[in-house]
PDB file of C-alpha atoms in Angstrom:
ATOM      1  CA  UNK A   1     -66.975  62.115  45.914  1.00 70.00           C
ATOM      2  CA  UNK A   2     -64.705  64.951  44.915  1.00 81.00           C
ATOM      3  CA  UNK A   3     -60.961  65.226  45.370  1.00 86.00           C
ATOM      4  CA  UNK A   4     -57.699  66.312  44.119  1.00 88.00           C
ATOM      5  CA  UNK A   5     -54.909  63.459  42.568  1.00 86.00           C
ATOM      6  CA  UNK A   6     -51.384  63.981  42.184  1.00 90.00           C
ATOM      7  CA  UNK A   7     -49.734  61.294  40.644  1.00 89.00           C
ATOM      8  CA  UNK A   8     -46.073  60.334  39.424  1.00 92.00           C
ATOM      9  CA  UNK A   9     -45.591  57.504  37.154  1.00 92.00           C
ATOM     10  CA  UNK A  10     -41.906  56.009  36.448  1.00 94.00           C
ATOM     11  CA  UNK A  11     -41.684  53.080  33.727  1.00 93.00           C
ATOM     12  CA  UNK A  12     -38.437  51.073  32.526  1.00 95.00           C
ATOM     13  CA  UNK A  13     -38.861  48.753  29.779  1.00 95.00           C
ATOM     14  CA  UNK A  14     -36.007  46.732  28.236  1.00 95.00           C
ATOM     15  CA  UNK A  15     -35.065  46.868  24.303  1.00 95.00           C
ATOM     16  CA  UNK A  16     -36.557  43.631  22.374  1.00 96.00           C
ATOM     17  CA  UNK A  17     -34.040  41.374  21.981  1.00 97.00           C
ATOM     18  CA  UNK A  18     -34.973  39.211  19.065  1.00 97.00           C
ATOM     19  CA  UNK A  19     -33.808  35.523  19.951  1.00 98.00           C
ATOM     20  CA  UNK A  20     -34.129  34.036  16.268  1.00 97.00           C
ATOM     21  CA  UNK A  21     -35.570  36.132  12.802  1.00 96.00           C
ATOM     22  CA  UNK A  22     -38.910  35.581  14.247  1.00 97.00           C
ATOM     23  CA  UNK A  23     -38.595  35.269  18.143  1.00 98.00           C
ATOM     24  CA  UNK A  24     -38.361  38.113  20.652  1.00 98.00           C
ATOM     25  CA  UNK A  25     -38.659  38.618  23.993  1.00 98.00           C
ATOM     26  CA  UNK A  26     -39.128  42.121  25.801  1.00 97.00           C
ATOM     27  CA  UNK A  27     -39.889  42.705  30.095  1.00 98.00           C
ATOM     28  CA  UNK A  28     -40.832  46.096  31.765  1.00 97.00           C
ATOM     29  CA  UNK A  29     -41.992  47.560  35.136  1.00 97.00           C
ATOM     30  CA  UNK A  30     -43.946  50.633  36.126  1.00 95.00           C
ATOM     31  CA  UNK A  31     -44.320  52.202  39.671  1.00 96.00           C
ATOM     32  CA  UNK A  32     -47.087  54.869  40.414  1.00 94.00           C
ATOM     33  CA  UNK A  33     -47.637  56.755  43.317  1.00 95.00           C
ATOM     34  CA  UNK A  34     -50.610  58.445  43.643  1.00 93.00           C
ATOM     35  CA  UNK A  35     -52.134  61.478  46.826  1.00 93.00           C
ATOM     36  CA  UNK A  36     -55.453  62.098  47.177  1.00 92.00           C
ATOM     37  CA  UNK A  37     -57.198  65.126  48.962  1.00 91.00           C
ATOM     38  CA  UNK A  38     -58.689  62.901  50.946  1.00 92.00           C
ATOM     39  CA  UNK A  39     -55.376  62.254  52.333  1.00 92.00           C
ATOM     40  CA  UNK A  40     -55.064  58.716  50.886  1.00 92.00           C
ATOM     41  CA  UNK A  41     -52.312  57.474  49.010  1.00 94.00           C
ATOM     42  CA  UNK A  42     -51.784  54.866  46.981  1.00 95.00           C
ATOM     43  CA  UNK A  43     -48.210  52.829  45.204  1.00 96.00           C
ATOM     44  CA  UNK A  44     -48.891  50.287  42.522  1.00 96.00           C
ATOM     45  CA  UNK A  45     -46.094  48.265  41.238  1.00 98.00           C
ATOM     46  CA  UNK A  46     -45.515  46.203  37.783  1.00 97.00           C
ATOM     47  CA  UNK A  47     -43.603  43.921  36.061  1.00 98.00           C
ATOM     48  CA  UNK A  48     -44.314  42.416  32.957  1.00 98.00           C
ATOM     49  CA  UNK A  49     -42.427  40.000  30.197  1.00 98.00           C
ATOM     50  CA  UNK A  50     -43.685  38.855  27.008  1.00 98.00           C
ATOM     51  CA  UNK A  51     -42.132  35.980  24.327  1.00 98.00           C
ATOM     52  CA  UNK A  52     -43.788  36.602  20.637  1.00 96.00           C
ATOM     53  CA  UNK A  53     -43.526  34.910  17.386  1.00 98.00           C
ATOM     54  CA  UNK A  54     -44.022  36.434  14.086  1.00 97.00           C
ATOM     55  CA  UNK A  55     -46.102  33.469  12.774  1.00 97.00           C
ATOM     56  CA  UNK A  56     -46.108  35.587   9.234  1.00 97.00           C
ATOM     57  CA  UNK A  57     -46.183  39.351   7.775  1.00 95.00           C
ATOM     58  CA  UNK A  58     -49.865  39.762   9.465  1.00 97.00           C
ATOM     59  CA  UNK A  59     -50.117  37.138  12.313  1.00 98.00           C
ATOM     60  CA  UNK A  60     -48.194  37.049  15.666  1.00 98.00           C
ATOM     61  CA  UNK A  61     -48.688  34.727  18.721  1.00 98.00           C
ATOM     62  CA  UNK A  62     -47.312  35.862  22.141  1.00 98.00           C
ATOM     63  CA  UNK A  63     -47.047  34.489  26.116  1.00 98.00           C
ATOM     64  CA  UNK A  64     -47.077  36.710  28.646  1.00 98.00           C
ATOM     65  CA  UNK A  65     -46.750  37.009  32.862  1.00 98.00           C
ATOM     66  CA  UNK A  66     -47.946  39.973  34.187  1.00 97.00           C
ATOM     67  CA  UNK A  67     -47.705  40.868  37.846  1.00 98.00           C
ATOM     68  CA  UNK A  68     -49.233  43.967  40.159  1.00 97.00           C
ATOM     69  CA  UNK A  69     -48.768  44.911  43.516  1.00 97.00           C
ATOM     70  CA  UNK A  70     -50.870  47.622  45.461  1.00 96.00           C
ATOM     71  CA  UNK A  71     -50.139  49.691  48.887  1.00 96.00           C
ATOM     72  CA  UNK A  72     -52.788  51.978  50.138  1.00 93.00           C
ATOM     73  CA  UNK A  73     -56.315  52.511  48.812  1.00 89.00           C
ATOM     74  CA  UNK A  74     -58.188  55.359  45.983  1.00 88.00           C
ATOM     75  CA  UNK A  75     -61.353  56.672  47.039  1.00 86.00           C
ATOM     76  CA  UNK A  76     -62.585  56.848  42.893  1.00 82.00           C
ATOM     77  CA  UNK A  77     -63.426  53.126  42.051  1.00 75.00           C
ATOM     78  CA  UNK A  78     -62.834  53.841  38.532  1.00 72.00           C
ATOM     79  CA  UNK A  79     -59.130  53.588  39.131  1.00 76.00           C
ATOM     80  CA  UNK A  80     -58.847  50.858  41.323  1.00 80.00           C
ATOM     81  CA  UNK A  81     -56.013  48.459  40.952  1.00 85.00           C
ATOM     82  CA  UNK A  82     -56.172  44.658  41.750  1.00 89.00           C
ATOM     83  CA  UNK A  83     -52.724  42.639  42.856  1.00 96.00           C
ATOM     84  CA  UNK A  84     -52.708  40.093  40.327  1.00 96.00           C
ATOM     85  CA  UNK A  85     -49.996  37.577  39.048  1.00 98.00           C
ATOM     86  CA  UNK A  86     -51.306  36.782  35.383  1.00 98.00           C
ATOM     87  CA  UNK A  87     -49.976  34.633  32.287  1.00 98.00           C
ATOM     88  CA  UNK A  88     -51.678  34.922  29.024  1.00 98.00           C
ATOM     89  CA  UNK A  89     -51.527  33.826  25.802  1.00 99.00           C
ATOM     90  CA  UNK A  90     -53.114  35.743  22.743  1.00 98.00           C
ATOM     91  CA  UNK A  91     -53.294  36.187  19.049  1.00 98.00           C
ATOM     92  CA  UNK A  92     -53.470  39.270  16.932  1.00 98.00           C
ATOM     93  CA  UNK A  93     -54.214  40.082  12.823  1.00 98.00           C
ATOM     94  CA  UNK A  94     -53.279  43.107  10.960  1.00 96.00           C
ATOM     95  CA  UNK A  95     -55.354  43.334   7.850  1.00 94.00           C
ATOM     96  CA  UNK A  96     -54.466  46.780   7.366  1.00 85.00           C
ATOM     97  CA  UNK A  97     -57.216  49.126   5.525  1.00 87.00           C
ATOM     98  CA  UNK A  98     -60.000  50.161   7.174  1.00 92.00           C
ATOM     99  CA  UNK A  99     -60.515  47.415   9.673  1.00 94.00           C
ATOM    100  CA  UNK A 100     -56.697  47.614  10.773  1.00 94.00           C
ATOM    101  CA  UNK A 101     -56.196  45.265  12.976  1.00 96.00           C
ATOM    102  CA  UNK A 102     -58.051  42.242  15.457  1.00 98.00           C
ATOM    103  CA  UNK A 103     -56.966  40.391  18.407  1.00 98.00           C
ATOM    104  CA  UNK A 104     -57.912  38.170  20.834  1.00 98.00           C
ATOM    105  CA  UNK A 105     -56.359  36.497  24.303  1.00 98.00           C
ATOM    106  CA  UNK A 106     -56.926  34.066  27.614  1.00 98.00           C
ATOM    107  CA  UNK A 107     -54.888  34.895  30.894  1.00 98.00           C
ATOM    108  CA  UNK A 108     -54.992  33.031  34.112  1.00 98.00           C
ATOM    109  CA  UNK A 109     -54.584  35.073  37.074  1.00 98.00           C
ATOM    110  CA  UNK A 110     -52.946  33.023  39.888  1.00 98.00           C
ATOM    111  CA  UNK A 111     -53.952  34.909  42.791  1.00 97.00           C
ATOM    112  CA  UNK A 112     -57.720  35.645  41.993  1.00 95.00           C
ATOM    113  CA  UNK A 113     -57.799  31.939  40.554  1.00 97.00           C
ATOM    114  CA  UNK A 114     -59.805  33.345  37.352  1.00 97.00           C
ATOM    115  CA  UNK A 115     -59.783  32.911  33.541  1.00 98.00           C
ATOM    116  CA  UNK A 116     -60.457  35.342  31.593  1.00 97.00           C
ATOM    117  CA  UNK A 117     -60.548  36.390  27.827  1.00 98.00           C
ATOM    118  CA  UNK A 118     -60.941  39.699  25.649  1.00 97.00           C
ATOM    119  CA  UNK A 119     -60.890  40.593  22.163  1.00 98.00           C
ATOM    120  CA  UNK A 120     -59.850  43.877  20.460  1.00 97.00           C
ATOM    121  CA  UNK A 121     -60.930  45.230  17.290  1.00 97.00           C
ATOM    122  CA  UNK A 122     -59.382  48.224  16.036  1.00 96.00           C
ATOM    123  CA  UNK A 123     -60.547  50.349  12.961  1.00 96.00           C
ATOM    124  CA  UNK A 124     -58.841  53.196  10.852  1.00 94.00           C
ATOM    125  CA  UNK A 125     -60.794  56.432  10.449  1.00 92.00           C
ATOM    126  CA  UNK A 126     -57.447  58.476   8.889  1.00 91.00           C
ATOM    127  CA  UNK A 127     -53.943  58.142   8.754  1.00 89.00           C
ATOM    128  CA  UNK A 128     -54.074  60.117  12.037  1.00 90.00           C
ATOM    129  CA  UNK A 129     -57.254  58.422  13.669  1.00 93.00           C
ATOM    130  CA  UNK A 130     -57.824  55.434  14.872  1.00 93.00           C
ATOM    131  CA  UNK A 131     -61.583  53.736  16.878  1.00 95.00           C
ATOM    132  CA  UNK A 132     -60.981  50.359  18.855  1.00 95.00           C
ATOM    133  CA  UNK A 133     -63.644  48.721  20.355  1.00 96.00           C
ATOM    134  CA  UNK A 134     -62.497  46.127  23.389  1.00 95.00           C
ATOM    135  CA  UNK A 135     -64.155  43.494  25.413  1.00 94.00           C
ATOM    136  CA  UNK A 136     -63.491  41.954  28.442  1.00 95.00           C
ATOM    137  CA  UNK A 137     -65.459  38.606  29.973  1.00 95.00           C
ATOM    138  CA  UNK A 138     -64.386  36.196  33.056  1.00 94.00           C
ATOM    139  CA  UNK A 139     -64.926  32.900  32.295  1.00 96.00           C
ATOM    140  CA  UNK A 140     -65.011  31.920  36.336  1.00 95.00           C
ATOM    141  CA  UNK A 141     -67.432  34.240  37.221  1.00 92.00           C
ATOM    142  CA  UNK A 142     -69.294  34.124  33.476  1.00 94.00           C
ATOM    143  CA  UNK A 143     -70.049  37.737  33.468  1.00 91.00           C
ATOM    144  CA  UNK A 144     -69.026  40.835  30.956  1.00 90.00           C
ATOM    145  CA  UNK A 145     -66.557  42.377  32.973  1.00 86.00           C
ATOM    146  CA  UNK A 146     -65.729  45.777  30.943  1.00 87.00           C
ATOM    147  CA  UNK A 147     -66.386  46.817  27.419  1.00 89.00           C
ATOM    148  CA  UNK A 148     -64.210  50.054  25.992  1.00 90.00           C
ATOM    149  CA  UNK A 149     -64.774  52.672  23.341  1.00 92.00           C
ATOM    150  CA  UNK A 150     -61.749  54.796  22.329  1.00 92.00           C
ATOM    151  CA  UNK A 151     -60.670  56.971  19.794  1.00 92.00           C
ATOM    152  CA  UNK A 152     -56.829  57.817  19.178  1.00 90.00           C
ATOM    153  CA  UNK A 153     -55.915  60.904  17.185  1.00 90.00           C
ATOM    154  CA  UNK A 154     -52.135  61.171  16.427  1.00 88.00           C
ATOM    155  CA  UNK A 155     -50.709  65.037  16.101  1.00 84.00           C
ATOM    156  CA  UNK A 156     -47.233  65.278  14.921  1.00 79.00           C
ATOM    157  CA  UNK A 157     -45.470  64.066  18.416  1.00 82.00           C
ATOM    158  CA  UNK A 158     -48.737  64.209  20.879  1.00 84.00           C
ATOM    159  CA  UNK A 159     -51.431  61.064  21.110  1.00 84.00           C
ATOM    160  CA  UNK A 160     -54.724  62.455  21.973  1.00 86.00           C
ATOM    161  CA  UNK A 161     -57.226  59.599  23.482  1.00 85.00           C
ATOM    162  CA  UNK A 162     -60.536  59.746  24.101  1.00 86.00           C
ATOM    163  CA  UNK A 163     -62.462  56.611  25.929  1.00 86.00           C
ATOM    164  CA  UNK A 164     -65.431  55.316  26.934  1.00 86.00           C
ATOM    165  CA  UNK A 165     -65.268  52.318  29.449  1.00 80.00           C
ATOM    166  CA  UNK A 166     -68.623  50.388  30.624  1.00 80.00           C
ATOM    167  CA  UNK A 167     -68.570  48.070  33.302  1.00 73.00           C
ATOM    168  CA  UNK A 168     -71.956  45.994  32.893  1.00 68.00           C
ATOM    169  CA  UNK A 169     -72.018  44.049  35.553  1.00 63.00           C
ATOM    170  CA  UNK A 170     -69.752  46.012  37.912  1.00 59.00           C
ATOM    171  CA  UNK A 171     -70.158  48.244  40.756  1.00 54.00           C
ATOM    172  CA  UNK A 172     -68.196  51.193  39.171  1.00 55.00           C
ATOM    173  CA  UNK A 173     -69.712  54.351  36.671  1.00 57.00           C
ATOM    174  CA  UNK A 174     -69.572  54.037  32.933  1.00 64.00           C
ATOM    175  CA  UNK A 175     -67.168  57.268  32.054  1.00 69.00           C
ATOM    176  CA  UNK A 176     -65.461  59.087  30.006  1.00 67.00           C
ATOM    177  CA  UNK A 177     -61.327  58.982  30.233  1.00 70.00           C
ATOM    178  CA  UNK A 178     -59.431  61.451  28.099  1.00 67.00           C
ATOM    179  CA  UNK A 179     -55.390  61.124  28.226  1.00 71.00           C
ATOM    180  CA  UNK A 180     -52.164  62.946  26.115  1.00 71.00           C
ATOM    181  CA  UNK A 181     -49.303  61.456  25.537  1.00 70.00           C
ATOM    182  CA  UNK A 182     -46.127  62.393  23.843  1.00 69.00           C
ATOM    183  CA  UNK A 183     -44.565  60.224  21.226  1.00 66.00           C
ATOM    184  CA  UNK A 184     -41.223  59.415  20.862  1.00 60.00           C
ATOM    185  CA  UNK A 185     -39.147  60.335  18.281  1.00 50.00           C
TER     186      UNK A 185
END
């Protein structure tokens, strides 16, 4: 299928507010409302709080709740969205060089009654350029849900991506995603 989107995207996150030298806790939302040319449209709604701990200079643990809420429907399955209410916990590494950084997490989703876990592993190319590879893999269902290929290039205050996602045993096309963003200064 072909069609037009138009989509508006408004996120609020709060500042971290560190609760001891090694303790913070941040929360967020983001609502997006998206038209098709199909004449669909489509709201998704999110809110999101995390509590980490600096274990040490390279190591940090967090907990997380994650919650999203759709209205309406998308005719690309690519960009479908799934309500979900979600706690996780994970663990991340920076080892800086040219394997930067590793990490690694289990979540719970409440509503789908699922556990699930993924890993991250994210290399440096250039001070500027940065390759992740990600995996994704249900432990309910025991299937690889989604693996993801990206490459980040960093130009003075725009962040280029570049991604491949796979879905191996999904419905949905394998594709290419390219996105801008500007960085803050």
């Amino acid at each position: 299928m072909a069609t037009t989107r138009a989509e508006g995207v408004l996120t609020l996150a709060t500042d971290t507010f560190w609760l001891s030298p090694t303790l913070a806790f941040s929360a967020g939302g983001r609502a997006r409302a998206d038209g098709y040319g199909t004449g669909q449209q489509r709201g998704v709604f999110e809110l999101s709080g995390a509590l980490w701990d600096l274990l040490s200079p390279f190591d940090s643990a967090a907990m997380s709740y994650s919650g999203v809420s759709v209205i309406g429907t998308t005719p690309f399955s690519f960009d479908s969205y799934t309500p979900s209410s979600t706690v996780s916990v994970s663990y991340s590494h920076v080892f800086g060089g040219f394997v930067q950084s590793a990490s690694a997490y289990v979540a719970y989703d409440f509503l789908a009654m699922q556990t699930s876990m993924g890993a991250t592993l994210a290399m440096s190319l250039s001070p500027t350029t940065q390759f992740s590879i990600s995996g994704y893999y249900n432990l309910t269902t025991k299937q690889l849900t989604e693996v993801d290929y990206a490459v980040n290039v960093q130009c003075d205050c725009v962040t280029i991506q570049v991604a491949y996602r796979t879905f191996p045993q999904g419905l949905q096309s394998n594709g290419f995603f390219f996105s801008v963003g500007l960085n803050a200064f």
